[in-house]
Structure formats: structure tokens, C-alpha cells
Short mmCIF file of C-alpha atoms and ligand atoms in Angstrom, two decimals:
data_model
loop_
_atom_site.label_atom_id
_atom_site.label_comp_id
_atom_site.label_asym_id
_atom_site.label_seq_id
_atom_site.Cartn_x
_atom_site.Cartn_y
_atom_site.Cartn_z
CA MET A 1197 167.74 101.81 -149.34
CA ASN A 1198 167.94 99.21 -146.58
CA PHE A 1199 167.51 95.46 -147.08
CA ASP A 1200 163.80 95.41 -146.16
CA GLN A 1201 163.01 98.14 -148.67
CA GLN A 1202 165.11 96.45 -151.33
CA ILE A 1203 163.47 93.05 -150.89
CA LYS A 1204 159.99 94.62 -151.04
CA GLN A 1205 160.87 96.48 -154.22
CA LYS A 1206 162.36 93.38 -155.84
CA ALA A 1207 159.38 91.20 -154.85
CA ALA A 1208 157.04 93.81 -156.39
CA ALA A 1209 159.08 93.78 -159.61
CA ILE A 1210 158.83 89.96 -159.72
CA GLU A 1211 155.08 90.22 -159.17
CA ALA A 1212 154.90 92.42 -162.29
CA VAL A 1213 156.99 89.91 -164.28
CA LEU A 1214 154.70 87.05 -163.20
CA LYS A 1215 151.62 88.99 -164.27
CA LYS A 1216 153.10 89.36 -167.74
CA TYR A 1217 153.37 85.59 -168.14
CA ILE A 1218 150.25 84.17 -166.45
CA PRO A 1219 147.67 82.59 -168.74
CA GLN A 1220 144.54 84.46 -169.85
CA GLU A 1221 141.36 83.13 -168.25
CA GLU A 1222 139.45 82.26 -171.42
CA GLY A 1223 137.77 79.49 -173.40
CA TYR A 1224 135.70 76.55 -172.13
CA GLN A 1225 138.69 75.53 -169.99
CA ARG A 1226 138.90 78.90 -168.21
CA THR A 1227 138.39 77.31 -164.77
CA ILE A 1228 141.87 75.80 -164.89
CA MET A 1229 143.46 79.15 -165.75
CA ALA A 1230 141.53 80.74 -162.87
CA ALA A 1231 142.74 78.02 -160.48
CA MET A 1232 146.34 78.38 -161.72
CA ASN A 1233 146.25 82.16 -161.31
CA TYR A 1234 144.55 81.88 -157.90
CA SER A 1235 147.51 79.92 -156.57
CA LEU A 1236 150.19 81.84 -158.50
CA LEU A 1237 149.01 85.25 -157.36
CA ALA A 1238 148.48 84.30 -153.72
CA GLY A 1239 151.59 86.27 -152.76
CA GLY A 1240 154.45 83.96 -151.88
CA LYS A 1241 157.86 85.36 -150.97
CA ARG A 1242 159.04 84.91 -154.60
CA LEU A 1243 162.41 83.71 -153.35
CA ARG A 1244 163.23 81.40 -156.23
CA PRO A 1245 162.83 84.00 -159.01
CA MET A 1246 164.67 86.46 -156.76
CA LEU A 1247 167.60 84.07 -156.29
CA MET A 1248 167.58 83.46 -160.05
CA SER A 1249 167.68 87.11 -161.11
CA GLU A 1250 170.25 88.02 -158.45
CA THR A 1251 172.53 85.18 -159.55
CA TYR A 1252 172.02 86.27 -163.17
CA GLU A 1253 173.19 89.76 -162.18
CA LEU A 1254 176.08 88.36 -160.16
CA PHE A 1255 177.52 86.93 -163.37
CA GLY A 1256 176.80 90.03 -165.41
CA GLY A 1257 173.55 88.98 -167.14
CA ARG A 1258 171.64 91.90 -168.66
CA GLU A 1259 168.94 90.49 -170.99
CA GLU A 1260 165.63 90.91 -169.15
CA GLY A 1261 163.70 89.23 -171.94
CA ILE A 1262 165.72 86.04 -171.46
CA ILE A 1263 165.82 85.76 -167.68
CA GLU A 1264 162.20 86.82 -167.10
CA PRO A 1265 160.46 83.80 -168.70
CA PHE A 1266 162.70 81.56 -166.59
CA MET A 1267 161.85 83.54 -163.43
CA ALA A 1268 158.14 83.09 -164.13
CA ALA A 1269 158.72 79.41 -164.94
CA ILE A 1270 160.48 78.59 -161.65
CA GLU A 1271 157.69 80.24 -159.65
CA MET A 1272 155.11 78.24 -161.64
CA ILE A 1273 156.93 74.99 -160.88
CA HIS A 1274 157.24 75.93 -157.21
CA THR A 1275 153.55 76.87 -157.05
CA TYR A 1276 152.44 73.62 -158.68
CA SER A 1277 154.48 71.71 -156.09
CA LEU A 1278 152.67 73.54 -153.28
CA VAL A 1279 149.24 72.92 -154.85
CA HIS A 1280 149.94 69.19 -155.13
CA ASP A 1281 151.68 69.00 -151.74
CA ASP A 1282 148.52 70.36 -150.08
CA LEU A 1283 146.20 67.78 -151.73
CA PRO A 1284 144.32 65.32 -149.49
CA ALA A 1285 146.51 62.45 -150.76
CA MET A 1286 149.68 64.28 -149.71
CA ASP A 1287 149.90 66.68 -146.74
CA ASN A 1288 146.16 67.48 -146.76
CA ASP A 1289 146.43 71.16 -145.77
CA GLU A 1290 143.69 73.78 -146.10
CA TYR A 1291 145.68 76.99 -145.93
CA ARG A 1292 148.65 78.24 -147.93
CA ARG A 1293 150.03 81.73 -148.45
CA GLY A 1294 147.32 83.01 -146.12
CA ARG A 1295 144.37 81.69 -148.09
CA LYS A 1296 142.38 78.51 -148.70
CA THR A 1297 144.33 75.97 -150.75
CA THR A 1298 143.49 75.51 -154.43
CA HIS A 1299 141.75 72.14 -154.01
CA VAL A 1300 139.58 73.53 -151.21
CA VAL A 1301 138.39 76.38 -153.44
CA TYR A 1302 138.21 74.60 -156.82
CA GLY A 1303 137.74 70.94 -155.83
CA GLU A 1304 140.25 68.12 -155.86
CA ALA A 1305 140.12 67.31 -159.60
CA MET A 1306 140.77 70.94 -160.51
CA GLY A 1307 143.53 71.12 -157.86
CA ILE A 1308 145.32 68.23 -159.56
CA LEU A 1309 144.79 69.72 -163.01
CA ALA A 1310 145.84 73.22 -161.97
CA GLY A 1311 149.10 71.74 -160.65
CA ASP A 1312 149.61 69.80 -163.89
CA GLY A 1313 148.75 72.94 -165.86
CA LEU A 1314 151.28 75.04 -163.95
CA LEU A 1315 154.06 72.50 -164.45
CA ASN A 1316 153.45 72.31 -168.19
CA TYR A 1317 152.90 76.05 -168.54
CA ALA A 1318 156.22 76.65 -166.77
CA PHE A 1319 158.02 75.04 -169.70
CA GLU A 1320 155.80 76.74 -172.27
CA THR A 1321 156.82 80.00 -170.60
CA ALA A 1322 160.55 79.25 -170.35
CA PHE A 1323 160.59 78.32 -174.05
CA GLN A 1324 159.54 81.89 -174.84
CA ALA A 1325 163.17 82.84 -174.15
CA PHE A 1326 164.02 81.30 -177.55
CA ASP A 1327 161.67 83.72 -179.34
CA ARG A 1328 163.46 86.55 -177.60
CA ILE A 1329 166.87 85.26 -178.69
CA THR A 1330 165.64 84.92 -182.28
CA GLY A 1331 164.57 88.58 -182.14
CA LEU A 1332 168.08 89.76 -181.20
CA GLU A 1333 170.65 91.03 -183.74
CA ALA A 1334 172.75 88.13 -185.05
CA GLY A 1335 175.85 89.42 -183.22
CA GLU A 1336 174.06 89.40 -179.87
CA GLN A 1337 172.68 85.88 -180.25
CA SER A 1338 176.09 84.32 -179.79
CA GLY A 1339 175.86 81.28 -177.53
CA LEU A 1340 172.47 82.24 -176.13
CA TYR A 1341 170.57 79.34 -177.72
CA GLN A 1342 173.01 76.91 -176.14
CA LYS A 1343 172.79 78.64 -172.76
CA ALA A 1344 168.99 78.61 -172.80
CA ALA A 1345 168.99 74.92 -173.80
CA LYS A 1346 171.37 74.09 -170.95
CA ALA A 1347 169.24 76.09 -168.51
CA LEU A 1348 166.13 74.14 -169.58
CA GLN A 1349 167.97 70.87 -169.07
CA VAL A 1350 168.88 71.87 -165.50
CA LEU A 1351 165.36 73.14 -164.79
CA GLY A 1352 163.80 69.88 -165.98
CA LYS A 1353 166.18 67.64 -164.07
CA LYS A 1354 166.10 69.52 -160.77
CA ALA A 1355 162.28 69.59 -160.78
CA GLY A 1356 161.93 65.90 -161.66
CA ILE A 1357 162.65 62.44 -160.24
CA TYR A 1358 166.31 63.33 -159.70
CA GLY A 1359 165.23 66.51 -157.90
CA MET A 1360 162.05 67.81 -156.29
CA ILE A 1361 159.64 65.02 -157.29
CA GLY A 1362 162.20 62.44 -156.15
CA GLY A 1363 162.45 64.20 -152.77
CA GLN A 1364 158.67 64.26 -152.40
CA VAL A 1365 158.59 60.49 -153.01
CA ILE A 1366 161.08 59.92 -150.18
CA ASP A 1367 158.98 62.27 -148.01
CA MET A 1368 155.72 60.41 -148.71
CA GLU A 1369 157.29 57.03 -148.03
CA GLY A 1370 158.70 58.26 -144.73
CA CYS A 1371 155.36 59.21 -143.13
CA GLY A 1372 154.86 57.42 -139.84
CA LYS A 1373 158.31 55.82 -140.00
CA ALA A 1374 161.49 56.37 -138.01
CA VAL A 1375 163.86 58.03 -140.45
CA GLY A 1376 167.58 58.61 -139.99
CA ARG A 1377 169.65 61.70 -140.62
CA GLU A 1378 171.17 60.49 -143.88
CA ARG A 1379 167.81 59.78 -145.50
CA LEU A 1380 166.42 63.07 -144.21
CA ASP A 1381 169.36 65.04 -145.66
CA HIS A 1382 168.97 63.30 -148.98
CA MET A 1383 165.24 64.02 -149.04
CA TYR A 1384 165.77 67.71 -148.23
CA GLN A 1385 168.54 68.07 -150.80
CA LEU A 1386 166.14 66.85 -153.47
CA LYS A 1387 162.76 68.12 -152.27
CA THR A 1388 163.68 71.68 -151.37
CA GLY A 1389 167.28 71.93 -152.59
CA GLY A 1390 166.30 70.88 -156.13
CA LEU A 1391 164.39 74.03 -157.03
CA ILE A 1392 166.73 76.36 -155.17
CA GLU A 1393 169.66 74.82 -157.05
CA ALA A 1394 167.75 75.19 -160.32
CA SER A 1395 166.97 78.84 -159.54
CA MET A 1396 170.57 79.86 -158.96
CA MET A 1397 172.09 77.57 -161.60
CA VAL A 1398 169.74 78.82 -164.33
CA GLY A 1399 170.66 82.41 -163.44
CA ALA A 1400 174.36 81.57 -163.61
CA ILE A 1401 174.13 79.53 -166.84
CA LEU A 1402 172.10 82.16 -168.72
CA ALA A 1403 174.57 84.85 -167.68
CA GLY A 1404 177.47 82.79 -169.06
CA ALA A 1405 179.12 81.50 -165.85
CA THR A 1406 181.85 78.90 -166.38
CA GLU A 1407 181.23 75.21 -165.56
CA GLU A 1408 183.33 75.55 -162.43
CA GLU A 1409 181.30 78.56 -161.30
CA VAL A 1410 178.01 76.76 -161.98
CA LEU A 1411 179.25 73.87 -159.83
CA LYS A 1412 179.99 76.24 -156.95
CA ILE A 1413 176.58 77.84 -157.35
CA GLU A 1414 175.04 74.37 -157.15
CA GLN A 1415 176.87 73.76 -153.86
CA ILE A 1416 175.85 77.13 -152.42
CA ALA A 1417 172.23 76.65 -153.47
CA GLY A 1418 172.22 73.07 -152.14
CA ASP A 1419 173.29 74.36 -148.73
CA VAL A 1420 170.80 77.23 -148.86
CA GLY A 1421 168.03 74.73 -149.72
CA LEU A 1422 169.01 72.38 -146.89
CA ALA A 1423 169.17 75.20 -144.33
CA PHE A 1424 165.91 76.62 -145.69
CA GLN A 1425 164.10 73.30 -145.23
CA ILE A 1426 165.45 72.75 -141.70
CA LYS A 1427 164.22 76.27 -140.91
CA ASP A 1428 160.84 75.24 -142.39
CA ASP A 1429 160.77 72.30 -139.92
CA ILE A 1430 161.56 74.69 -137.07
CA LEU A 1431 158.87 77.16 -138.11
CA ASP A 1432 156.33 74.32 -138.33
CA VAL A 1433 156.86 73.98 -134.56
CA THR A 1434 157.51 77.59 -133.49
CA GLY A 1435 155.51 79.65 -136.04
CA THR A 1436 151.83 80.57 -136.26
CA LEU A 1437 149.20 80.33 -139.00
CA LYS A 1438 149.17 84.11 -139.06
CA THR A 1439 152.91 84.63 -139.60
CA LEU A 1440 153.39 81.67 -141.96
CA GLY A 1441 150.12 81.80 -143.90
CA LYS A 1442 149.92 78.01 -143.64
CA PRO A 1443 148.97 75.62 -140.83
CA VAL A 1444 151.61 74.83 -138.21
CA HIS A 1445 152.19 71.33 -136.76
CA SER A 1446 151.57 69.87 -140.21
CA ASP A 1447 154.59 67.55 -139.80
CA GLU A 1448 153.29 66.21 -136.49
CA LYS A 1449 149.85 65.62 -138.05
CA ASN A 1450 151.47 63.60 -140.84
CA GLU A 1451 153.82 61.78 -138.42
CA LYS A 1452 156.89 63.04 -140.20
CA ALA A 1453 160.44 62.73 -139.04
CA THR A 1454 162.04 66.20 -139.24
CA TYR A 1455 165.22 67.83 -138.02
CA VAL A 1456 163.29 68.96 -134.95
CA THR A 1457 162.02 65.47 -134.06
CA LEU A 1458 165.47 64.05 -134.80
CA LEU A 1459 167.74 66.59 -133.09
CA GLY A 1460 165.53 68.93 -131.05
CA LEU A 1461 164.98 72.65 -131.65
CA GLU A 1462 168.32 73.95 -130.44
CA ALA A 1463 170.48 71.52 -132.38
CA ALA A 1464 168.30 72.06 -135.47
CA ASN A 1465 168.92 75.81 -135.17
CA ASN A 1466 172.65 75.18 -134.89
CA GLU A 1467 172.55 73.08 -138.05
CA VAL A 1468 170.83 75.91 -139.92
CA ARG A 1469 173.54 78.32 -138.79
CA GLY A 1470 176.41 75.97 -139.68
CA ILE A 1471 175.08 75.06 -143.12
CA SER A 1472 174.35 78.68 -144.05
CA GLU A 1473 177.85 79.71 -142.93
CA ARG A 1474 179.25 77.06 -145.27
CA ALA A 1475 177.15 78.52 -148.10
CA ILE A 1476 178.47 82.01 -147.34
CA THR A 1477 182.08 80.79 -147.33
CA THR A 1478 181.62 79.14 -150.73
CA PHE A 1479 179.97 82.33 -151.98
CA GLY A 1480 183.04 84.29 -150.86
CA SER A 1481 185.29 81.96 -152.88
CA LEU A 1482 183.52 82.98 -156.11
CA GLY A 1483 185.29 86.34 -156.01
CA LYS A 1484 182.17 88.16 -157.21
CA ARG A 1485 180.02 90.68 -155.40
CA ASN A 1486 176.28 91.03 -154.98
CA ASP A 1487 175.64 92.29 -151.45
CA PHE A 1488 171.88 91.96 -151.76
CA LEU A 1489 172.20 88.28 -152.72
CA LEU A 1490 174.46 87.68 -149.73
CA ASP A 1491 171.96 89.38 -147.39
CA LEU A 1492 169.14 87.40 -148.99
CA ILE A 1493 170.92 84.12 -148.24
CA LYS A 1494 171.40 85.24 -144.64
CA MET A 1495 167.75 86.31 -144.37
CA LEU A 1496 166.43 82.99 -145.67
CA VAL A 1497 167.78 81.14 -142.69
CA ASN A 1498 166.96 83.82 -140.11
CA ARG A 1499 163.39 84.33 -141.37
CA GLU A 1500 160.33 84.05 -139.13
CA TYR A 1501 157.92 83.48 -142.04
C1 FPP B 362 157.89 76.53 -148.97
O1 FPP B 362 158.51 77.51 -149.77
C2 FPP B 362 158.19 75.24 -149.62
C3 FPP B 362 159.16 74.41 -149.26
C4 FPP B 362 160.00 74.60 -148.06
C5 FPP B 362 159.46 73.21 -150.13
C6 FPP B 362 158.66 72.01 -149.76
C7 FPP B 362 158.69 71.04 -150.88
C8 FPP B 362 157.59 70.66 -151.53
C9 FPP B 362 156.24 71.17 -151.12
C10 FPP B 362 157.75 69.73 -152.68
C11 FPP B 362 156.45 69.18 -153.19
C12 FPP B 362 156.69 68.36 -154.39
C13 FPP B 362 155.73 67.77 -155.14
C14 FPP B 362 156.17 67.07 -156.36
C15 FPP B 362 154.28 67.79 -154.81
P1 FPP B 362 158.37 79.05 -149.46
O2 FPP B 362 158.54 79.29 -148.00
O3 FPP B 362 159.30 79.77 -150.39
O4 FPP B 362 156.85 79.34 -149.87
P2 FPP B 362 156.21 80.68 -150.48
O5 FPP B 362 156.52 80.69 -151.94
O6 FPP B 362 154.74 80.51 -150.24
O7 FPP B 362 156.80 81.85 -149.76
MG1 MG B 363 154.99 68.27 -147.80
#
């Protein structure tokens, strides 16, 4: 199987995992579940759960019932961040993943609540891993409670004010302002790097990687996140609504400083290449093999969508 076939197959498997964990649309509050599922099942690339499960495999993880709730959880957190990012008070965008944004379809109040619901439900879902551990034979439970607790700690921190939310704050405060390279790097490391770091670190932690290995994974994922976001800036200028499934020139509309406005297209492309090469070198120093994961990291920065 070539890489394209593999990635399609893996994305389809993740789709099936997500469907297992989405909330039922029921009760008087069913509108929020419908809005959550509308955004969750809009067909993103599913990169974060993919990075998580591939990193889990890299370190020899084999318990599907433990990694799967975390895979669903990271995609829920990512999806909530997109729903809120598209709100009128933030980037005010009407298309995402090739369809109308959640607030356009369900109204602004429900857009806010669906985002809140997804963030909370992400943790409700991740906590299901504990039920799974409890169901294992005593001999197989060894250390798993601690690993799952550590993974939750990382997930919470990297999604919060010291991670993604913190990065979004720096982003919002930068609109219409001249912003330097250092601030931009810091914002990207938190805003986009946060969840990519969480994805790979959670996979590594649950599979029993050592502290030193988890630290290396954090560095690799940080670089992947930074390169991924610079590529996102580039695609906002060079892509189309059709290929990206979201409006282009959104950064210009919001008067945002980006790597493209700061350095120009060519230099921004060179940065992406340099940073991803650094990630690949660090990956090599782990002394572990997962060829698909390596190709995935390369694809993320060469993508056109
Ligand atoms: C596209 O991911 C998303 C990014 C490059 C990250 C941008 C960061 C935010 C929107 C943070 C917002 C934070 C808050 C707190 C509102 P992707 O290309 O993987 O999208 P896909 O899942 O649709 O493929
Ligand atoms: Mg934004």
C-alpha cells in the first residue's frame, strides 16, 4: 500500500472511532448534540488523532480501548477550537471543512455552546479510558492508571492558557498590529503547537515512553506544529476555498501579521522546510521506526490542503 492509500485507510478508521464516542442526539438539549456532531463529522484531516495513534504505536502501545478515547478527545478539542475561532467575535468565517460554519447553521449562541460542549465532552470521553483500565486483569493494569492520569494532565495543559487558548489570546491581541518574529513564533508554538504536542505526547505517555523520550516527542511535535502553522499562513495566500474547504485571505481580512506578511512567500516556505528537517532529525535520534509517521510529518508541511 502506498502512502496515499494508507492515510485514507487510517483516516477512515479514525472516523469510525469518532463515531463510537460522539454524543447521542437526545433529550430537550438535543440541538447542542446535533451542533457538536455537525462540526465533528464535517470531515477534517484527522491529523491529531492520527499523530497520537502513530506515536502510541511507535512506543509499542497496543491497548485500543485506552488510546481510542484520547484520540476522540483530541479531535473534539481541536473541533471546538475551530468552532470558536470562526465565531463573529474571533475570525468571523462562514466556511470550514467545506461547509457552513456551526454558528452560521445553528446561530451564535449555539455555536458558543457547541464549542463549550465539545471541550467538556472531550474530557468526559478521555476519562472513559479509566473504565477500560479497571476492566483489565489486575496484572495488565500495572502503571496504566498513572499513565492515563499523566496523559490527561498534558492534554489539559496544552489545550489551556499555557497552550492553545494562550496562543489564541496572543493572536486576538495582535490583530491590526505590527508583530515581530519572536511574538509570532511564541503564538504559533502555543496556538497550533499546543495540540500537536499534546497529540504526540499523549500517545507516547500512554505507551510507556520514558521522560526523556516524551521530551523529544514534545520537541518534534513543537516543530511540526510551527511548520504546520506557517504552511497554514502560506495556504491562506496561495490556496483556494475549494482545496482548503475554508475561506482564503482570512488573515488579510483580519489584518493579521503572519509569516508571509513578515518574510514573504519564499522565505516562509524555506522556514517550513528548515523546521520540518529539524523535526525529522530529532525523530531519527529516537532510534525507533514508524515509516508512516515519518511520511506523515513530511506530508504535513508539503500539503496543499
Ligand atoms: C487547522 O487545522 C487549524 C490550525 C492550523 C490551528 C489554528 C488554531 C486555532 C484555530 C486555535 C483556536 C483556539 C481557540 C481557543 C478558539 P487542520 O488543517 O488540521 O484542520 P482540519 O481538522 O479541518 O483538517
Ligand atoms: Mg484564527
